[in-house]
Amino acid sequence: MRLIQFNSGLCVILKDVHSGGINQNNIHSNNCLTSCSNNNTNNNNNNTRIFQRNCYHPHHHSSTSSITTTTSTISTKSNGSGTYHAKIQQKTPPVSNTVTNTYKTVESRRDKSDSGHVNIRDDEEGHLIYVPGDILHHRYEIRRTLGEGTFGKVVEVRDLRDDGNTRLALKIIKNVEKYREAARLEINVLKTIREKDPDGLNLCVTLLDSFDYYGHMCIAFDMLGLSVFDFLKENNYIPYPLDQVRHISYQLCLAVKYLHETALTHTDLKPENILFVNSDYSMVYNHRKRRDERIVRRTDIKVIDFGSATFDWEHHSTIVSTRHYRAPEVILELGWSQPCDVWSVGCILFELYLGFTLFQTHDNKEHLAMMERILGPIPYRMAKQSKKTKYFYHGRLDWDERSSAGRYVRDNCKPIRRYMMSEEQDHQQLFELIEKMLEYDPKRRITLNEALRHPFFEKLLPEQRIAVNNETKS
C-alpha cells in the first residue's frame, strides 16, 4: 500500500482493480493505492494512463443493507494552493422496527469507541464507521481519511503517547474474515522483517504496531511521501534523471534482495509500491523542452505492501503480480519463486527511465506477443512445458500479426535497445542490466545479489551506498 504525506495536506485515493484469471482460493490480497497531488489536479486530469493497472486480490461481493448513509465533507486548506476534501460516510439505522439479524449481532457486541461518543459499528461493506476525533486502542486519534480500498481504509492518526505530536498512517482492515486473515498474514511477514532488520536498514517499511479493534485488524506505519509512480504522474510522466534512476534502482535491488534472503517473494513489485521517504521537490525550467519539471530532492525510498508476500514454504498461488510486471513463468503457469520479483524490478527500471510502462496490455497472449517483439522468441522448452497450450502452436506463439491486436503490438513495441535515449555508456549499462533481469528463463535470470555488483551502480555516490549485514538468513 502507499502511505502518502504532503507538506501541507494529504490526498490519497486507493484503487483496487480486478485482473482476469485470478485464483479465487488465494488468501493474500494485493492492495493498489493511487495518490493524487493537491497541487496538480489539472495535470492529473490531462495525463491519464492508457491502460489501467490491474491488481491481484480476492474478489469482493458487496452485500445490501437497510442502513442509510449521510455524507459530510471536511475541507483543510493547504498553503493556499489547494484544498483537501475527505468524505466521511456515517451510517445511521433506518427509522424502522425491523432490523436484520446481522445488524443486531453487530450492535449487540459493540459498545462505545475509546473516545466514548460514537457507537462502534460497521457499514454494509464491513468498514469501521468513525469520525475525526475518535480514539482507537486508547492511543490513536483519527485525524482524517487518507484512502479507501477493497481491503479497508487508511487514516492519518495522532499517536497520543509521548508528546502526542507524532503522525502515523493506520491501515484499518474490513471486519470480513477473508480480509482479516490476509491482514494476519501480512502482519506475520512484517514482524519477520522487523525482527531480522529492526533498524530498517534494508529499506522495507517498518511495522510500528498492530492490533484487533472490534474485528478490524489495524496496522500502523510511518507516514511516507509519494510513490515513485504518483510522483511520475504528477510530473506529467517526465522520466527520472539517470542518476536518480540509478539510486532508486540500487535501493530497490537492495530491499528485494533482503526479502529473498529472508525466504520471501514480494510478488507485487511495481512503482506504486515504492515510496519516497520524502517527496519534496524543486521546480526546474527545462529550456530545451520549454517546460517546468519537478525534481525530487531526495531519492530515499521504502518498499511497501506485503499483503501478498509469500514465504518459500507457503502455498504459491497460480497467478501473482500486477499484470504489467508479471513474469512469463507466471503467465505460462510454470511455477514461480524469487526470480519473478527480478522480472518485475526490470520492468520498473524501464519505467523510471522512460516514464511509461513497458508492457501495456491486459491480455495474456498479447502480453506474450509484446515480450517476443521486445525481447525475442519465447524459449521452445518453456512453451512446450506450459499448461497454457492454447497460446502456442507447435511450440511457437500462435499470434496473428495482421490482426488489430497484432498491428497494435507491432506499432507500439520495438526491440528493447531501441528504447535507449542515448548511446552513452551509462545508458548502455542500464539496458544491459534490464536485459539480464528480463531473461525469459528464471533459472538464467540475474539475481539481485549479482545485479548490485553490475557496472551500472559503480557511479553511485559514496553517501548513497548502504552498508548492511548480508547475513540476513536465520
Coordinates of C-alpha atoms in Angstrom, one line a residue:
M1 CA 0.0 0.0 0.0
R2 CA 1.1 3.6 -0.3
L3 CA 1.0 6.0 2.6
I4 CA 1.5 9.5 1.2
Q5 CA 2.5 12.6 3.1
F6 CA 2.4 16.1 1.7
N7 CA 4.0 19.1 3.3
S8 CA 0.7 21.0 3.6
G9 CA -2.1 18.4 3.2
L10 CA -2.9 15.0 2.1
C11 CA -5.0 13.5 -0.7
V12 CA -4.8 9.7 -1.4
I13 CA -7.1 7.6 -3.5
L14 CA -6.9 3.8 -3.2
K15 CA -7.7 1.8 -6.2
D16 CA -8.4 -2.0 -6.3
V17 CA -8.8 -3.4 -9.8
H18 CA -9.6 -7.0 -10.6
S19 CA -7.4 -8.7 -13.1
G20 CA -8.5 -11.6 -15.2
G21 CA -7.7 -15.2 -14.4
I22 CA -7.4 -14.7 -10.7
N23 CA -7.2 -17.7 -8.4
Q24 CA -10.2 -17.3 -6.0
N25 CA -8.7 -19.5 -3.4
N26 CA -5.7 -17.3 -2.8
I27 CA -5.9 -15.8 0.7
H28 CA -3.5 -13.0 0.1
S29 CA -4.7 -9.6 -1.0
N30 CA -3.0 -7.0 -3.1
N31 CA -4.0 -3.5 -2.3
C32 CA -3.4 -1.0 -5.1
L33 CA -3.4 2.6 -3.9
T34 CA -3.0 5.6 -6.2
S35 CA -2.3 9.1 -4.8
C36 CA -3.1 12.4 -6.3
S37 CA -1.5 15.8 -5.5
N38 CA -3.4 18.8 -4.3
N39 CA -1.1 21.0 -6.3
N40 CA -1.5 19.3 -9.7
T41 CA -5.2 18.4 -10.2
N42 CA -5.4 19.7 -13.7
N43 CA -2.3 17.9 -14.8
N44 CA -3.7 14.6 -13.5
N45 CA -6.9 15.1 -15.5
N46 CA -4.9 15.7 -18.6
N47 CA -2.5 12.9 -18.3
T48 CA -4.5 9.7 -18.0
R49 CA -2.8 6.4 -18.3
I50 CA -3.8 4.5 -21.5
F51 CA -4.1 1.2 -19.6
Q52 CA -5.4 0.8 -16.1
R53 CA -3.2 -1.2 -13.8
N54 CA -4.6 -4.5 -12.6
C55 CA -4.3 -5.7 -9.0
Y56 CA -4.4 -9.3 -7.9
H57 CA -6.6 -9.8 -4.9
P58 CA -9.6 -11.8 -3.8
H59 CA -12.9 -10.7 -5.4
H60 CA -15.3 -8.9 -3.2
H61 CA -19.0 -9.0 -3.4
S62 CA -20.9 -6.2 -1.8
S63 CA -23.8 -7.0 0.4
T64 CA -27.0 -5.0 0.7
S65 CA -28.2 -3.4 3.9
S66 CA -31.0 -1.3 5.1
I67 CA -28.6 1.2 6.7
T68 CA -29.0 4.8 5.3
T69 CA -26.0 7.0 4.5
T70 CA -25.2 10.6 5.1
T71 CA -22.0 12.1 3.8
S72 CA -20.2 15.1 5.2
T73 CA -17.2 16.8 3.6
I74 CA -14.2 18.1 5.6
S75 CA -12.0 20.7 4.0
T76 CA -8.5 21.6 5.0
K77 CA -6.5 24.4 3.3
S78 CA -3.0 23.6 2.1
N79 CA -0.7 26.6 1.6
G80 CA -3.4 28.4 -0.4
S81 CA -2.7 26.2 -3.4
G82 CA -5.3 23.6 -2.9
T83 CA -7.9 22.1 -0.6
Y84 CA -8.1 18.6 0.8
H85 CA -11.6 17.1 0.7
A86 CA -12.3 14.0 2.8
K87 CA -15.7 12.4 2.5
I88 CA -16.7 10.5 5.7
Q89 CA -19.7 8.2 5.5
Q90 CA -21.8 8.0 8.6
K91 CA -24.3 5.2 8.8
T92 CA -27.5 5.5 10.8
P93 CA -30.2 2.9 11.3
P94 CA -33.4 3.5 9.3
V95 CA -36.4 4.5 11.2
S96 CA -38.0 1.1 11.4
N97 CA -38.7 -1.6 14.0
T98 CA -37.4 -4.2 11.6
V99 CA -33.6 -4.8 11.9
T100 CA -31.7 -7.6 10.2
N101 CA -30.2 -10.4 12.3
T102 CA -26.8 -9.4 11.2
Y103 CA -27.2 -5.8 12.3
K104 CA -28.5 -7.0 15.7
T105 CA -25.5 -9.3 16.1
V106 CA -23.1 -6.5 15.3
E107 CA -24.8 -4.0 17.6
S108 CA -25.1 -6.5 20.5
R109 CA -21.3 -6.8 20.8
R110 CA -20.3 -3.2 20.2
D111 CA -20.1 -0.5 22.9
K112 CA -18.7 2.9 22.6
S113 CA -15.4 3.9 20.9
D114 CA -12.5 4.7 23.2
S115 CA -13.4 8.4 22.9
G116 CA -16.8 7.4 24.3
H117 CA -19.1 9.3 22.0
V118 CA -19.6 7.2 18.9
N119 CA -21.2 3.8 18.6
I120 CA -18.7 1.2 17.3
R121 CA -20.4 0.0 14.1
D122 CA -19.6 -1.3 10.6
D123 CA -21.2 -0.2 7.4
E124 CA -22.7 -2.7 5.0
E125 CA -19.3 -3.5 3.4
G126 CA -17.6 -4.1 6.7
H127 CA -15.7 -0.8 7.0
L128 CA -15.4 0.6 10.5
I129 CA -17.6 3.7 10.9
Y130 CA -15.6 6.6 12.5
V131 CA -15.4 10.3 12.7
P132 CA -12.3 12.5 13.2
G133 CA -11.5 12.7 16.9
D134 CA -12.3 9.0 17.6
I135 CA -9.6 7.3 19.6
L136 CA -8.7 3.7 18.7
H137 CA -6.9 1.3 21.1
H138 CA -6.7 4.1 23.7
R139 CA -3.8 5.5 21.7
Y140 CA -4.6 6.6 18.1
E141 CA -6.7 9.7 17.5
I142 CA -8.2 9.7 13.9
R143 CA -7.4 12.9 12.1
R144 CA -8.7 12.2 8.6
T145 CA -9.2 9.5 5.9
L146 CA -6.2 9.1 3.5
G147 CA -7.8 6.5 1.2
E148 CA -10.1 3.5 0.8
G149 CA -9.8 0.2 -0.9
T150 CA -11.3 -3.3 -1.1
F151 CA -9.3 -4.3 2.0
G152 CA -10.4 -1.4 4.2
K153 CA -9.3 2.2 4.8
V154 CA -6.1 4.1 5.6
V155 CA -6.4 7.0 8.0
E156 CA -4.0 9.6 9.4
V157 CA -3.8 9.3 13.2
R158 CA -2.1 11.2 16.0
D159 CA -0.2 8.9 18.4
L160 CA -1.3 10.1 21.9
R161 CA 1.7 8.6 23.6
D162 CA 4.8 10.6 24.4
D163 CA 4.3 14.2 23.2
G164 CA 1.2 13.4 21.2
N165 CA 2.5 15.1 18.1
T166 CA 3.6 12.0 16.1
R167 CA 1.5 11.4 12.9
L168 CA 1.2 7.9 11.7
A169 CA -0.7 6.1 8.9
L170 CA -3.1 3.4 10.2
K171 CA -4.5 0.7 7.9
I172 CA -7.9 -0.4 9.2
I173 CA -9.0 -3.7 7.7
K174 CA -12.6 -4.5 7.0
N175 CA -14.5 -6.7 9.5
V176 CA -14.6 -9.5 7.0
E177 CA -13.0 -12.8 7.7
K178 CA -11.0 -13.2 4.4
Y179 CA -9.5 -9.7 4.8
R180 CA -8.8 -10.3 8.5
E181 CA -6.9 -13.5 7.6
A182 CA -5.0 -11.7 4.8
A183 CA -4.1 -9.0 7.3
R184 CA -2.8 -11.5 9.8
L185 CA -0.5 -13.0 7.1
E186 CA 0.8 -9.5 6.2
I187 CA 1.4 -8.8 9.9
N188 CA 3.3 -12.0 10.2
V189 CA 5.5 -11.0 7.2
L190 CA 6.1 -7.5 8.6
K191 CA 7.0 -8.9 12.0
T192 CA 9.6 -11.2 10.4
I193 CA 11.1 -8.3 8.5
R194 CA 11.2 -6.2 11.7
E195 CA 12.8 -9.0 13.8
K196 CA 15.6 -9.6 11.2
D197 CA 16.1 -5.9 10.4
P198 CA 14.9 -3.8 13.5
D199 CA 16.7 -0.7 12.2
G200 CA 15.1 -0.8 8.8
L201 CA 18.5 -0.8 7.0
N202 CA 17.1 -2.9 4.2
L203 CA 14.6 -0.3 3.2
C204 CA 11.4 -2.2 3.8
V205 CA 8.5 -0.4 5.5
T206 CA 8.6 -1.0 9.3
L207 CA 5.6 -2.3 11.2
L208 CA 5.1 0.0 14.2
D209 CA 2.0 -1.5 15.8
S210 CA -0.8 -3.9 15.1
F211 CA -4.0 -4.8 17.0
D212 CA -7.5 -6.1 16.6
Y213 CA -10.1 -3.4 17.1
Y214 CA -13.5 -5.0 17.4
G215 CA -12.9 -7.3 14.5
H216 CA -10.9 -4.8 12.5
M217 CA -7.2 -5.7 12.1
C218 CA -5.2 -2.4 12.3
I219 CA -1.6 -1.9 11.1
A220 CA 0.4 1.3 11.9
F221 CA 3.2 2.6 9.8
D222 CA 5.3 5.8 9.5
M223 CA 3.9 8.4 7.2
L224 CA 5.9 8.4 3.9
G225 CA 5.9 10.5 0.7
L226 CA 4.5 9.9 -2.7
S227 CA 5.1 6.7 -4.6
V228 CA 7.6 6.8 -7.5
F229 CA 4.6 6.3 -9.8
D230 CA 2.5 9.1 -8.3
F231 CA 5.4 11.5 -8.4
L232 CA 5.9 10.5 -12.1
K233 CA 2.2 11.0 -12.8
E234 CA 2.1 14.4 -11.2
N235 CA 5.2 15.4 -13.2
N236 CA 3.4 14.7 -16.5
Y237 CA 5.2 11.3 -16.8
I238 CA 8.5 13.1 -17.3
P239 CA 11.1 10.3 -16.6
Y240 CA 13.5 10.5 -13.7
P241 CA 17.1 11.7 -14.5
L242 CA 19.5 8.8 -15.0
D243 CA 21.4 9.4 -11.7
Q244 CA 18.1 9.2 -9.8
V245 CA 17.1 6.1 -11.7
R246 CA 20.5 4.6 -10.5
H247 CA 19.9 5.4 -6.9
I248 CA 16.2 4.3 -6.8
S249 CA 17.1 1.1 -8.6
Y250 CA 20.0 0.4 -6.3
Q251 CA 17.8 0.7 -3.2
L252 CA 15.1 -1.4 -4.8
C253 CA 17.5 -4.2 -5.6
L254 CA 18.9 -4.0 -2.0
A255 CA 15.4 -4.2 -0.4
V256 CA 14.2 -7.1 -2.5
K257 CA 17.5 -8.9 -2.2
Y258 CA 16.9 -8.8 1.6
L259 CA 13.4 -10.2 1.2
H260 CA 14.8 -13.1 -0.9
E261 CA 17.5 -13.8 1.7
T262 CA 14.7 -14.0 4.2
A263 CA 12.9 -16.7 2.2
L264 CA 10.3 -14.3 0.9
T265 CA 9.0 -13.3 -2.5
H266 CA 7.2 -10.0 -2.6
T267 CA 5.1 -10.9 -5.7
D268 CA 3.7 -7.4 -6.3
L269 CA 6.6 -5.1 -7.0
K270 CA 5.5 -2.1 -9.0
P271 CA 6.2 1.7 -8.9
E272 CA 3.1 2.2 -6.7
N273 CA 4.7 0.1 -4.0
I274 CA 7.9 2.1 -3.9
L275 CA 7.5 5.2 -1.7
F276 CA 9.8 8.2 -1.3
V277 CA 10.6 8.8 2.3
N278 CA 10.1 12.5 1.5
S279 CA 8.7 13.5 -1.9
D280 CA 9.5 17.3 -1.6
Y281 CA 10.7 18.6 -4.9
S282 CA 12.3 21.6 -6.7
M283 CA 10.8 23.1 -9.8
V284 CA 13.3 23.4 -12.7
Y285 CA 12.7 25.0 -16.1
N286 CA 13.8 22.9 -19.0
H287 CA 14.9 25.4 -21.6
R288 CA 15.3 22.8 -24.4
K289 CA 11.7 21.5 -23.9
R290 CA 10.3 24.8 -22.7
R291 CA 8.5 23.4 -19.7
D292 CA 8.7 23.3 -15.9
E293 CA 9.8 19.9 -14.4
R294 CA 9.7 18.6 -10.9
I295 CA 12.9 17.2 -9.5
V296 CA 12.5 15.2 -6.3
R297 CA 15.1 16.5 -3.8
R298 CA 15.9 13.2 -2.1
T299 CA 15.5 9.8 -3.7
D300 CA 15.5 7.7 -0.5
I301 CA 12.8 5.0 -0.8
K302 CA 10.9 2.3 1.1
V303 CA 9.3 -0.8 -0.3
I304 CA 5.7 -1.4 0.9
D305 CA 2.7 -3.6 0.6
F306 CA 3.4 -7.1 1.8
G307 CA -0.2 -8.3 1.6
S308 CA 0.7 -10.9 -0.9
A309 CA 4.3 -11.6 0.1
T310 CA 4.9 -15.4 0.2
F311 CA 7.4 -17.5 2.2
D312 CA 9.2 -20.2 0.3
W313 CA 7.4 -22.9 2.3
E314 CA 3.9 -21.5 1.8
H315 CA 1.4 -22.3 -0.8
H316 CA 2.2 -20.5 -4.1
S317 CA -0.9 -19.2 -5.9
T318 CA -1.0 -19.8 -9.6
I319 CA -1.3 -16.1 -10.6
V320 CA 0.6 -13.3 -8.8
S321 CA 1.8 -9.8 -9.6
T322 CA 0.1 -6.9 -11.1
R323 CA -0.3 -7.5 -14.9
H324 CA 2.3 -5.1 -16.3
Y325 CA 5.0 -6.6 -14.1
R326 CA 4.1 -10.2 -14.3
A327 CA 6.9 -12.6 -15.3
P328 CA 6.5 -15.1 -18.2
E329 CA 6.7 -18.2 -16.0
V330 CA 3.7 -16.9 -14.1
I331 CA 1.6 -16.3 -17.2
L332 CA 2.6 -19.7 -18.5
E333 CA 1.8 -21.4 -15.1
L334 CA 5.3 -22.9 -14.9
G335 CA 5.6 -22.2 -11.2
W336 CA 7.4 -19.2 -9.7
S337 CA 9.8 -18.2 -6.9
Q338 CA 12.1 -15.2 -6.2
P339 CA 13.1 -14.7 -9.9
C340 CA 9.6 -13.4 -10.6
D341 CA 10.4 -10.4 -8.4
V342 CA 13.6 -9.8 -10.5
W343 CA 11.5 -9.6 -13.7
S344 CA 9.2 -7.0 -12.0
V345 CA 12.3 -5.0 -11.0
G346 CA 13.5 -4.9 -14.6
C347 CA 10.1 -3.6 -15.8
I348 CA 10.3 -0.9 -13.0
L349 CA 13.8 0.2 -14.1
F350 CA 12.5 0.7 -17.7
E351 CA 9.5 2.7 -16.4
L352 CA 11.7 5.0 -14.3
Y353 CA 13.9 5.6 -17.2
L354 CA 11.3 6.2 -20.0
G355 CA 8.3 7.4 -18.0
F356 CA 5.8 4.8 -19.3
T357 CA 5.0 1.1 -18.8
L358 CA 6.9 -1.5 -20.9
F359 CA 4.1 -4.0 -21.3
Q360 CA 0.8 -2.0 -21.6
T361 CA -1.8 -4.8 -22.0
H362 CA -4.5 -6.7 -20.2
D363 CA -4.4 -9.9 -22.3
N364 CA -2.1 -12.9 -21.7
K365 CA -1.5 -13.7 -25.3
E366 CA -1.0 -10.1 -26.3
H367 CA 1.4 -9.8 -23.3
L368 CA 3.5 -12.7 -24.6
A369 CA 3.4 -11.2 -28.1
M370 CA 4.8 -7.9 -26.7
M371 CA 7.6 -9.9 -24.9
E372 CA 8.5 -11.5 -28.2
R373 CA 8.5 -8.2 -30.1
I374 CA 10.7 -6.6 -27.4
L375 CA 12.9 -9.4 -26.2
G376 CA 12.8 -12.1 -28.9
P377 CA 11.1 -15.5 -29.2
I378 CA 9.9 -17.3 -26.0
P379 CA 12.1 -20.4 -25.5
Y380 CA 10.7 -23.5 -27.1
R381 CA 11.2 -25.5 -23.9
M382 CA 9.0 -23.1 -21.9
A383 CA 6.3 -23.1 -24.5
K384 CA 6.2 -26.9 -24.5
Q385 CA 6.1 -27.2 -20.7
S386 CA 3.4 -24.6 -20.3
K387 CA -0.1 -25.6 -19.3
K388 CA -1.4 -22.8 -21.5
T389 CA -1.2 -24.8 -24.7
K390 CA -3.9 -22.6 -26.3
Y391 CA -1.3 -19.9 -26.6
F392 CA 1.0 -22.0 -28.8
Y393 CA 1.1 -24.0 -32.0
H394 CA 4.0 -26.5 -32.4
G395 CA 5.9 -24.7 -29.6
R396 CA 5.6 -21.2 -31.1
L397 CA 3.3 -18.4 -30.0
D398 CA 0.0 -18.6 -32.0
W399 CA -0.2 -14.9 -32.9
D400 CA -1.6 -13.2 -35.9
E401 CA 0.4 -10.1 -36.6
R402 CA -2.2 -9.0 -39.2
S403 CA -5.0 -8.7 -36.7
S404 CA -5.8 -5.4 -35.0
A405 CA -4.1 -6.6 -31.8
G406 CA -1.1 -7.7 -33.9
R407 CA -0.9 -4.3 -35.5
Y408 CA -1.1 -2.6 -32.1
V409 CA 1.8 -4.7 -30.8
R410 CA 3.9 -4.0 -33.9
D411 CA 3.2 -0.3 -33.8
N412 CA 3.8 0.2 -30.1
C413 CA 6.6 -2.2 -29.2
K414 CA 10.1 -2.4 -30.5
P415 CA 13.3 -4.3 -29.6
I416 CA 14.5 -3.3 -26.1
R417 CA 17.7 -1.5 -27.1
R418 CA 15.8 0.9 -29.5
Y419 CA 14.2 2.5 -26.4
M420 CA 17.6 3.9 -25.3
M421 CA 17.6 7.7 -25.2
S422 CA 21.4 7.9 -25.6
E423 CA 24.3 5.8 -26.7
E424 CA 26.4 6.9 -23.8
Q425 CA 27.9 4.2 -21.5
D426 CA 25.6 4.8 -18.6
H427 CA 22.5 4.2 -20.8
Q428 CA 24.2 1.1 -22.3
Q429 CA 24.9 -0.3 -18.9
L430 CA 21.3 0.3 -17.7
F431 CA 19.8 -1.5 -20.6
E432 CA 22.3 -4.4 -20.3
L433 CA 21.1 -4.8 -16.7
I434 CA 17.4 -4.6 -17.7
E435 CA 18.0 -7.3 -20.4
K436 CA 19.5 -9.6 -17.7
M437 CA 16.5 -9.0 -15.5
L438 CA 14.1 -9.7 -18.4
E439 CA 15.7 -13.1 -19.2
Y440 CA 12.8 -15.5 -20.0
D441 CA 14.2 -18.5 -18.2
P442 CA 14.0 -17.8 -14.4
K443 CA 17.0 -20.1 -13.8
R444 CA 19.2 -18.0 -16.1
R445 CA 17.8 -14.6 -14.9
I446 CA 20.2 -12.5 -12.9
T447 CA 19.9 -12.5 -9.1
L448 CA 19.7 -9.2 -7.2
N449 CA 22.9 -10.0 -5.5
E450 CA 24.6 -10.2 -8.9
A451 CA 22.7 -7.1 -10.0
L452 CA 24.1 -5.0 -7.2
R453 CA 27.6 -5.7 -8.5
H454 CA 26.7 -4.6 -12.0
P455 CA 28.8 -1.7 -13.5
F456 CA 25.7 0.5 -13.8
F457 CA 25.9 1.0 -10.0
E458 CA 29.6 1.9 -9.9
K459 CA 28.8 5.7 -10.2
L460 CA 26.7 5.8 -7.1
L461 CA 27.9 8.5 -4.7
P462 CA 29.6 7.2 -1.5
E463 CA 26.8 8.6 0.6
Q464 CA 24.2 6.7 -1.5
R465 CA 25.7 3.3 -0.7
I466 CA 24.2 1.4 2.2
A467 CA 26.3 -0.9 4.3
V468 CA 24.1 -3.7 5.6
N469 CA 24.7 -7.1 7.1
N470 CA 24.4 -9.6 4.3
E471 CA 23.8 -12.4 6.8
T472 CA 20.1 -12.0 6.9
K473 CA 19.2 -15.6 7.0
S474 CA 18.3 -17.0 10.3

